[in-house]
Structures are given as C-alpha cells and as structure tokens.
Coordinates of C-alpha atoms in Angstrom, one line a residue:
M210 CA 31.1 32.1 -139.8
A211 CA 32.5 29.2 -137.8
T212 CA 34.2 28.8 -134.4
F213 CA 37.6 27.3 -134.3
K214 CA 39.8 26.0 -131.5
Y215 CA 43.4 26.6 -131.9
T216 CA 46.8 26.0 -130.3
A217 CA 49.6 28.3 -131.2
I218 CA 53.1 29.3 -130.1
D219 CA 53.9 32.9 -129.4
K220 CA 57.5 34.5 -130.1
T221 CA 58.7 33.4 -126.7
G222 CA 57.9 29.9 -127.4
K223 CA 54.8 29.8 -125.1
R224 CA 51.9 27.6 -126.0
I225 CA 48.6 29.4 -126.3
S226 CA 45.1 28.0 -126.8
G227 CA 41.8 29.6 -127.4
T228 CA 39.0 30.2 -129.9
L229 CA 38.6 32.2 -132.9
S230 CA 35.8 32.8 -135.6
G231 CA 36.5 32.7 -139.2
A232 CA 35.4 31.5 -142.6
D233 CA 37.6 28.6 -142.7
S234 CA 40.7 27.3 -140.9
S235 CA 43.0 29.2 -143.5
S236 CA 41.4 32.6 -142.5
V237 CA 42.0 31.6 -138.8
S238 CA 45.7 30.9 -139.6
Q239 CA 46.2 34.2 -141.2
S240 CA 44.5 36.0 -138.1
L241 CA 46.9 34.1 -135.9
A242 CA 49.9 35.0 -138.0
R243 CA 49.0 38.7 -137.9
R244 CA 49.2 38.5 -134.2
G245 CA 52.7 37.0 -134.4
L246 CA 51.5 33.4 -133.3
T247 CA 52.5 30.2 -135.0
P248 CA 49.5 27.9 -135.3
V249 CA 50.1 24.2 -134.1
S250 CA 46.6 22.9 -134.5
I251 CA 43.3 24.3 -135.7
A252 CA 40.0 22.4 -135.4
E253 CA 36.4 23.5 -135.9
S254 CA 34.5 23.8 -132.5
G255 CA 31.2 21.9 -132.7
G256 CA 29.7 23.6 -129.7
G257 CA 27.0 22.2 -127.5
I258 CA 23.5 21.3 -128.3
L259 CA 22.1 24.5 -127.1
D260 CA 24.5 26.5 -129.0
K261 CA 23.1 24.9 -132.3
L262 CA 19.5 25.8 -131.5
P263 CA 18.5 28.9 -133.6
F264 CA 16.9 30.6 -130.6
G265 CA 19.1 29.1 -127.9
P266 CA 20.9 31.0 -125.1
G267 CA 23.3 33.6 -126.4
K268 CA 21.5 34.0 -129.8
K269 CA 20.0 37.4 -129.1
K270 CA 21.3 39.7 -131.9
V271 CA 23.4 42.6 -131.3
K272 CA 21.2 45.6 -132.8
L273 CA 22.7 48.5 -134.6
T274 CA 21.6 50.8 -132.0
D275 CA 23.5 48.9 -129.4
L276 CA 26.7 49.1 -131.4
V277 CA 26.1 53.0 -132.2
I278 CA 25.9 53.7 -128.4
F279 CA 28.9 51.5 -127.7
T280 CA 30.9 53.3 -130.4
R281 CA 30.0 56.7 -129.3
Q282 CA 30.6 56.0 -125.6
L283 CA 33.9 54.2 -126.1
A284 CA 35.1 57.2 -128.1
T285 CA 34.1 59.7 -125.4
M286 CA 35.9 57.7 -122.8
I287 CA 39.1 57.2 -124.9
D288 CA 39.0 61.2 -125.5
A289 CA 38.8 61.6 -121.8
G290 CA 41.9 59.6 -121.2
V291 CA 40.2 56.5 -119.6
P292 CA 42.4 53.3 -120.5
L293 CA 40.9 51.1 -123.1
V294 CA 40.4 47.9 -120.9
R295 CA 38.8 50.0 -118.2
S296 CA 36.4 51.6 -120.8
L297 CA 35.5 48.2 -122.1
A298 CA 34.7 47.0 -118.5
A299 CA 32.5 50.1 -117.9
L300 CA 30.7 49.5 -121.2
Q301 CA 30.2 45.8 -120.6
A302 CA 28.6 46.6 -117.1
Q303 CA 26.1 49.0 -118.6
T304 CA 25.1 47.0 -121.8
E305 CA 21.7 45.5 -121.3
N306 CA 22.2 43.0 -124.3
P307 CA 23.7 39.7 -122.8
T308 CA 25.1 38.6 -126.2
F309 CA 27.0 42.0 -126.6
Q310 CA 28.1 41.8 -123.0
K311 CA 29.7 38.5 -123.8
H312 CA 31.5 39.8 -127.0
I313 CA 32.7 42.9 -125.0
Q314 CA 34.1 40.7 -122.2
E315 CA 36.0 38.5 -124.7
I316 CA 37.4 41.6 -126.5
S317 CA 38.6 42.8 -123.0
H318 CA 40.4 39.5 -122.3
D319 CA 42.2 39.8 -125.6
L320 CA 43.2 43.3 -124.9
E321 CA 44.6 42.2 -121.5
G322 CA 46.5 39.5 -123.3
G323 CA 48.2 42.2 -125.5
V324 CA 46.1 41.8 -128.5
A325 CA 45.4 45.1 -130.5
L326 CA 41.8 46.3 -130.4
A327 CA 41.2 45.8 -134.2
D328 CA 42.5 42.1 -134.0
A329 CA 40.3 41.6 -131.0
L330 CA 37.3 43.0 -132.9
E331 CA 38.1 40.8 -135.9
K332 CA 37.3 37.7 -133.8
H333 CA 33.6 38.9 -133.6
P334 CA 32.6 39.3 -137.5
Q335 CA 29.0 38.8 -136.6
V336 CA 29.1 42.2 -134.7
F337 CA 31.8 44.2 -136.3
S338 CA 31.9 44.6 -140.0
T339 CA 35.1 44.8 -142.2
I340 CA 34.6 48.6 -142.4
Y341 CA 34.6 48.9 -138.5
I342 CA 37.7 46.8 -138.1
N343 CA 39.6 48.4 -140.8
M344 CA 38.9 52.0 -139.4
V345 CA 39.7 50.9 -135.9
R346 CA 43.0 49.4 -137.1
A347 CA 43.7 52.7 -139.1
G348 CA 42.9 54.7 -136.0
E349 CA 45.2 52.8 -133.8
A350 CA 48.0 53.0 -136.2
G351 CA 47.5 56.8 -136.6
G352 CA 46.9 57.6 -132.9
I353 CA 43.4 58.9 -133.6
L354 CA 41.2 56.1 -132.3
D355 CA 38.7 58.4 -130.6
E356 CA 38.1 60.5 -133.7
I357 CA 37.8 57.5 -135.7
L358 CA 35.2 56.0 -133.4
K359 CA 33.2 59.3 -133.5
K360 CA 33.2 59.0 -137.3
L361 CA 32.1 55.4 -137.2
A362 CA 29.3 56.2 -134.7
T363 CA 28.0 59.0 -137.0
Q364 CA 28.3 56.7 -140.2
Q365 CA 26.3 54.1 -138.2
E366 CA 23.6 56.6 -137.2
K367 CA 23.2 57.7 -140.7
D368 CA 22.8 54.2 -142.1
A369 CA 20.3 53.2 -139.4
R370 CA 18.2 56.4 -140.2
I371 CA 18.1 55.6 -144.0
R372 CA 17.1 52.1 -143.3
G373 CA 14.5 53.1 -140.9
K374 CA 13.1 55.6 -143.2
F375 CA 13.0 53.1 -146.1
K376 CA 11.2 50.4 -143.9
S377 CA 8.7 52.8 -142.5
A378 CA 7.7 53.8 -146.1
L379 CA 7.1 50.2 -147.0
T380 CA 5.5 49.0 -143.8
Y381 CA 2.0 50.3 -144.5
P382 CA 1.8 49.2 -148.1
V383 CA 3.2 45.7 -147.1
I384 CA 0.4 45.4 -144.3
L385 CA -2.3 46.5 -146.7
L386 CA -1.0 44.0 -149.4
S387 CA -0.9 41.2 -146.7
I388 CA -4.5 42.0 -145.5
T389 CA -5.6 42.0 -149.2
G390 CA -4.0 38.6 -149.8
I391 CA -5.7 37.2 -146.5
V392 CA -9.1 38.6 -147.4
F393 CA -8.9 37.2 -151.0
I394 CA -8.0 33.7 -149.7
V395 CA -10.9 33.7 -147.0
L396 CA -13.4 34.9 -149.7
M397 CA -12.1 32.4 -152.3
V398 CA -11.9 29.4 -149.9
V399 CA -14.9 30.0 -147.5
V400 CA -17.4 32.4 -149.0
M401 CA -17.1 31.6 -152.8
P402 CA -17.9 27.9 -152.5
K403 CA -21.1 28.6 -150.4
I404 CA -22.4 31.3 -152.9
G405 CA -21.4 29.2 -155.8
K406 CA -23.7 26.4 -154.5
I407 CA -26.5 28.8 -153.9
I408 CA -26.3 30.2 -157.3
Q409 CA -26.2 26.6 -158.9
D410 CA -29.1 25.6 -156.8
L411 CA -31.1 28.6 -158.0
S412 CA -30.1 28.5 -161.6
G413 CA -30.1 24.7 -162.1
E414 CA -27.2 22.5 -162.9
N415 CA -27.4 23.2 -166.9
A416 CA -27.7 26.9 -166.5
E417 CA -24.7 28.9 -168.0
M418 CA -23.1 31.4 -165.7
P419 CA -21.2 34.4 -166.8
K420 CA -17.4 33.8 -167.7
L421 CA -16.1 35.8 -164.8
T422 CA -18.2 33.8 -162.3
Q423 CA -16.9 30.5 -163.9
V424 CA -13.3 31.5 -163.7
M425 CA -13.8 32.6 -160.1
L426 CA -15.5 29.3 -159.1
G427 CA -12.8 27.4 -160.9
I428 CA -10.0 29.3 -158.9
S429 CA -12.1 28.6 -155.7
S430 CA -12.4 25.0 -156.5
F431 CA -8.8 24.6 -157.2
M432 CA -7.7 26.4 -154.0
T433 CA -10.1 24.3 -151.8
S434 CA -9.2 20.9 -153.5
K435 CA -5.6 21.3 -154.4
W436 CA -4.4 23.6 -151.6
Y437 CA -1.4 21.3 -150.9
I438 CA -0.2 21.9 -154.4
L439 CA -0.3 25.5 -153.8
L440 CA 1.5 25.3 -150.5
G441 CA 4.0 22.8 -151.7
G442 CA 4.7 24.6 -155.0
G443 CA 5.1 28.0 -153.2
F444 CA 7.4 26.5 -150.6
L445 CA 9.4 24.9 -153.2
A446 CA 9.7 28.0 -155.3
F447 CA 10.8 30.0 -152.4
T448 CA 13.4 27.5 -151.3
L449 CA 14.8 27.3 -154.9
F450 CA 14.7 31.2 -155.2
K451 CA 16.7 31.6 -151.9
R452 CA 19.2 28.9 -153.0
Y453 CA 19.7 30.5 -156.4
T454 CA 20.2 34.0 -154.9
K455 CA 22.8 32.8 -152.6
T456 CA 25.0 31.7 -155.6
P457 CA 27.2 34.5 -157.2
K458 CA 25.2 34.4 -160.5
G459 CA 21.9 34.3 -158.7
R460 CA 22.7 37.2 -156.4
H461 CA 24.1 39.3 -159.3
R462 CA 20.8 38.6 -161.3
K463 CA 18.5 39.5 -158.3
D464 CA 20.5 42.8 -157.8
E465 CA 20.3 43.5 -161.4
M466 CA 16.5 43.2 -161.5
I467 CA 16.3 45.3 -158.4
L468 CA 18.2 48.1 -160.3
K469 CA 15.5 47.8 -163.0
I470 CA 12.3 48.2 -160.9
P471 CA 10.7 51.6 -161.3
V472 CA 11.0 54.0 -158.4
I473 CA 12.6 51.3 -156.2
S474 CA 15.6 51.4 -158.4
V475 CA 15.8 55.2 -157.7
I476 CA 15.8 54.7 -154.1
V477 CA 18.2 51.8 -154.0
K478 CA 20.7 53.8 -156.1
K479 CA 20.5 57.0 -154.0
V480 CA 20.9 55.0 -150.8
T481 CA 23.9 53.2 -152.3
I482 CA 25.5 56.4 -153.3
A483 CA 24.9 58.0 -149.9
R484 CA 26.4 54.9 -148.2
F485 CA 29.3 54.8 -150.7
A486 CA 30.2 58.5 -150.1
R487 CA 30.1 58.3 -146.4
I488 CA 31.9 55.1 -146.0
F489 CA 34.6 56.1 -148.6
A490 CA 35.1 59.5 -146.8
S491 CA 35.4 57.7 -143.4
L492 CA 38.1 55.2 -144.6
M493 CA 40.0 57.9 -146.5
S494 CA 40.2 60.2 -143.5
A495 CA 41.4 57.2 -141.5
G496 CA 44.3 56.9 -143.8
V497 CA 43.2 53.7 -145.7
S498 CA 44.5 53.6 -149.3
V499 CA 42.1 54.3 -152.1
I500 CA 42.3 50.8 -153.6
E501 CA 41.8 49.1 -150.3
T502 CA 38.9 51.6 -149.5
L503 CA 37.2 50.7 -152.8
E504 CA 37.4 47.1 -152.1
I505 CA 36.1 47.4 -148.5
T506 CA 33.3 49.8 -149.6
A507 CA 32.3 47.5 -152.6
K508 CA 31.6 44.6 -150.3
A509 CA 29.6 46.8 -147.7
L510 CA 27.1 48.3 -150.2
G511 CA 25.2 45.0 -150.6
N512 CA 24.6 45.0 -154.4
A513 CA 26.7 42.6 -156.6
V514 CA 26.2 44.9 -159.7
I515 CA 27.6 48.0 -157.8
E516 CA 30.3 45.8 -156.3
D517 CA 31.5 44.8 -159.7
E518 CA 31.7 48.4 -160.8
L519 CA 33.8 49.5 -157.8
K520 CA 36.2 46.5 -158.1
A521 CA 36.6 47.4 -161.8
A522 CA 37.3 51.0 -160.5
A523 CA 39.8 49.7 -158.1
K524 CA 41.7 48.0 -161.0
A525 CA 41.7 51.1 -163.0
V526 CA 43.2 53.0 -160.0
A527 CA 45.8 50.4 -159.6
N528 CA 46.6 50.9 -163.3
G529 CA 47.3 54.7 -162.7
Q530 CA 43.9 56.2 -163.4
Q531 CA 42.1 58.8 -161.1
L532 CA 39.0 57.4 -159.4
S533 CA 36.9 60.1 -161.0
I534 CA 37.3 58.7 -164.5
P535 CA 35.9 55.1 -163.9
L536 CA 33.2 56.7 -161.8
G537 CA 32.4 59.0 -164.7
E538 CA 31.9 55.9 -167.0
S539 CA 29.6 54.1 -164.4
K540 CA 25.9 53.3 -165.3
I541 CA 25.1 53.6 -161.6
F542 CA 26.8 56.6 -160.3
P543 CA 25.4 59.9 -161.7
P544 CA 27.9 62.5 -163.2
I545 CA 27.7 64.7 -160.0
V546 CA 29.6 62.1 -158.1
S547 CA 32.4 61.7 -160.6
Q548 CA 32.7 65.5 -160.9
M549 CA 32.8 66.0 -157.1
M550 CA 35.4 63.3 -156.9
A551 CA 37.5 65.1 -159.5
I552 CA 37.4 68.3 -157.4
G553 CA 38.3 66.4 -154.3
E554 CA 41.3 64.9 -156.1
E555 CA 42.4 68.2 -157.4
T556 CA 42.1 69.9 -154.0
G557 CA 43.1 67.0 -151.8
Q558 CA 39.8 67.3 -149.8
T559 CA 38.2 64.1 -151.2
D560 CA 36.9 63.0 -147.8
Q561 CA 35.3 66.4 -147.0
I562 CA 33.6 66.8 -150.5
L563 CA 32.2 63.2 -150.3
I564 CA 30.5 64.0 -147.0
K565 CA 28.7 66.8 -148.7
V566 CA 27.8 64.3 -151.5
A567 CA 26.5 61.9 -148.7
D568 CA 24.4 64.6 -147.1
F569 CA 22.9 65.6 -150.3
Y570 CA 21.8 62.1 -151.4
E571 CA 20.5 61.3 -147.9
E572 CA 18.1 64.4 -148.3
E573 CA 17.3 63.1 -151.7
V574 CA 16.4 59.6 -150.2
D575 CA 14.2 61.3 -147.6
A576 CA 12.3 63.1 -150.4
T577 CA 12.0 60.2 -152.6
V578 CA 10.8 57.8 -149.8
D579 CA 8.2 60.3 -148.7
A580 CA 7.0 60.4 -152.4
L581 CA 6.9 56.8 -152.6
S582 CA 4.9 56.4 -149.4
S583 CA 2.2 58.8 -150.8
I584 CA 2.1 57.0 -154.1
L585 CA 2.0 53.2 -152.7
E586 CA -0.8 54.0 -150.2
P587 CA -3.6 54.8 -152.8
I588 CA -2.3 52.1 -155.1
M589 CA -2.7 49.4 -152.6
I590 CA -6.0 50.6 -151.5
V591 CA -7.0 50.5 -155.2
V592 CA -5.6 46.9 -155.5
M593 CA -7.4 45.8 -152.3
G594 CA -10.6 47.2 -153.6
G595 CA -10.2 45.7 -156.9
M596 CA -9.8 42.2 -155.6
V597 CA -12.9 42.5 -153.5
G598 CA -14.8 44.1 -156.3
L599 CA -13.8 41.3 -158.7
I600 CA -15.3 38.6 -156.4
A601 CA -18.5 40.8 -155.9
A602 CA -18.9 41.2 -159.7
S603 CA -18.7 37.5 -160.1
V604 CA -21.5 37.0 -157.6
I605 CA -23.7 39.8 -158.7
G606 CA -23.5 38.7 -162.4
P607 CA -25.5 35.5 -162.1
I608 CA -27.9 37.0 -159.6
S609 CA -28.8 39.6 -162.1
N610 CA -29.3 37.1 -164.8
L611 CA -31.6 35.3 -162.5
S612 CA -33.6 38.4 -161.6
N613 CA -33.9 39.2 -165.4
Q614 CA -35.3 35.7 -165.9
I615 CA -37.9 36.0 -163.2

C-alpha cells in the first residue's frame, strides 16, 4: 500500500486536502467518491528519508493482541453510551504502541470531520483488514456496532490462539533442525578436514579409504573451498523462489504443494475450515450478503487454491444455487461442512451453525497439533543423531582398517 496526497471538493464546494492509503490512485479516487468528495488531484507521497527506512520511526508493527484489546474496549465503551470520538481519544491515551496511537489519532480526526468509522478505518489497511472494515460498515448501517465489535474481538482472539498453537508446535522441531544444521556445518568445515588429514597421514597417500569416508571428505572439501558457491546459490534460489511465489501462478503452486504435504495439509485444512466458518458466520450475522461474504472470506484465508474454490462457489450462488451444493463438491471442505451449511440454509440459522462448526474444527486443530508435536520431536532427534552418526561412521571406518592392518 502506498500513501497518496489528494485535493478534493466536497458537496458544498469546499476544497479539502489530505493523505490516503491505497493500492493505486484509482482505489484512492474510489474511496474519495464513497465519501462524497470529487477528486481534483491525486499524487503519491514520497515521504521523508526516515519514512523509507525499514526500521525507522513509526515502523513498529501493530500486533494482533493490540487490535483485539482495542476492539474489545471500543465495543464496551460504545455499549456504555460513550461517544465514538471520546472513546477513541481514551483508547489512544492508554495504547502503548506509538504506531497504533498515530493510527487512532488519524481515525479520530477523520471522525471529527464527519467521516464514517468504516471509511476512516479503510485509510489504514496495514492495521485493519477488509473483513474488519466490512463488518464495521455493516454494524454502522444496522446500528449494532457494539455487537459487531464484540464478535470481531472474539474472532481475532480465536485466530490468534490457533496461530499461536501452530507456531508453538513447530518451534521445538525448528530449533532442533537448526541446531542439527549448524552442528553438521561445523563438523564438516572444521572437524572433518583435520580428521581427514590425520587419517591420510597415518594411512598414506595411496591408501584406499572406505566409500563413506571418501564421500564425506569430498563434501567437506567442497564446503570449505567452494563455500561462496553454496552461499550465492542458496541466496539466488531463495530470491527466485520468493519472487515466483509472489506471482499468481507461483502462489497457487506453492499453496497447492502445501495441501499435499502429509500431516501439515491436515492441519492447514482444519485451520482454514475453522477460520472460514467463523469469518463467514460473523459477516452473515452483520448482514453482509452471501456473495460478498464469500469474496471477502476467500481473500482472508491465505490459500490461493481454497480462494479459487470459494470464488467459484460465489459464482454458483450468483447463478441461483444454494452454497451447500458447491461446498459439497469441494475437494478441500469435508462433507460435514456442506451438510451443516444445508441445515443452516433450511432453518435460517447459518451463522449459529457455522459457529458450532468453527468450534468443532478448532478443537480438532488442537488435537492434531498436539499429535504433530509429539511425532516431530523424536523424528528431529533421530535426524540429528543420524547426521552426527554418519560423520562418526566415516571417521571410525578408516581407523578400524588401520587397527586391522596393525
């Protein structure tokens, strides 16, 4: 997202200037039009030198926990009858994150200028997601902003808990794998050349060493003499991979591969279903249409393959089908989701039923992640021991031959 400086004219003919974040000048123009402003000029703001630094002032990230607390407290204050601008002023004063304080201050200024809350939030896409903005807009339209904010806070808390559970399960195996890699590199670069020299001195230059020892010495020699090729090749491969996965085709391919990895694919699918059910239920309860809900939810799930399926489902719904039908034909969503959706469509309680689906799959995620953690830990220990054992065997082999010759 870039920041644009704009000059516009309101309905009274007054000229207004300010800044707005957007993907391009066209999206900024559309945002201004929704506020009843006629754009006169829109230009991208270059910003100062400090603003361009990745770790400069004001670059501190707004954490999900900050947003959850903000949402929950704002809902409580609105429910208590505190005016919106005053509520934001109080929240700005008690927020410890300086970056978030700045965002809240700008939102408050917009509200004082007569801008709707959803439109003010839309100027800060790096903090507030499309789901958040659309739910707030629906809450304002229906006069139930406090209820919508409470649901948003609950949804964010559930998302944060699932992500935290998944990360904690992978933390220990990743640490073990990293330590294994470091130990292997140190042994091959520092220890193996010295041991190889000692073995050659004792055996003689023409002595034939075991195949395993020859292979390990060859790898060690390549790593010590051609290290720049390994570093350069690794960096180049990583850069090309990152660029490729940013393209639509590359992103789709990467997400498709993730859905084929054993165990990991099961967790990803269950997490996705839980998020889909909770987000869909929240948007439906806010009064957002089914088609718009599907389009918003599809972009929020973070997987291109599932996004394509939901967009196809949205087209089917637009053509008059019930949502349960395309979901029943999905390769990602299990039959229980389409069956529960069908019940919700028949009874008119889709949002309540999907909340139960979300709760069920969140429990499934907990159980699967716990199982994954218990499986990965011993596997990583075996891998670590195997690497060290391989090097030890390559050293013991020629020493054993020498002892036999003696």
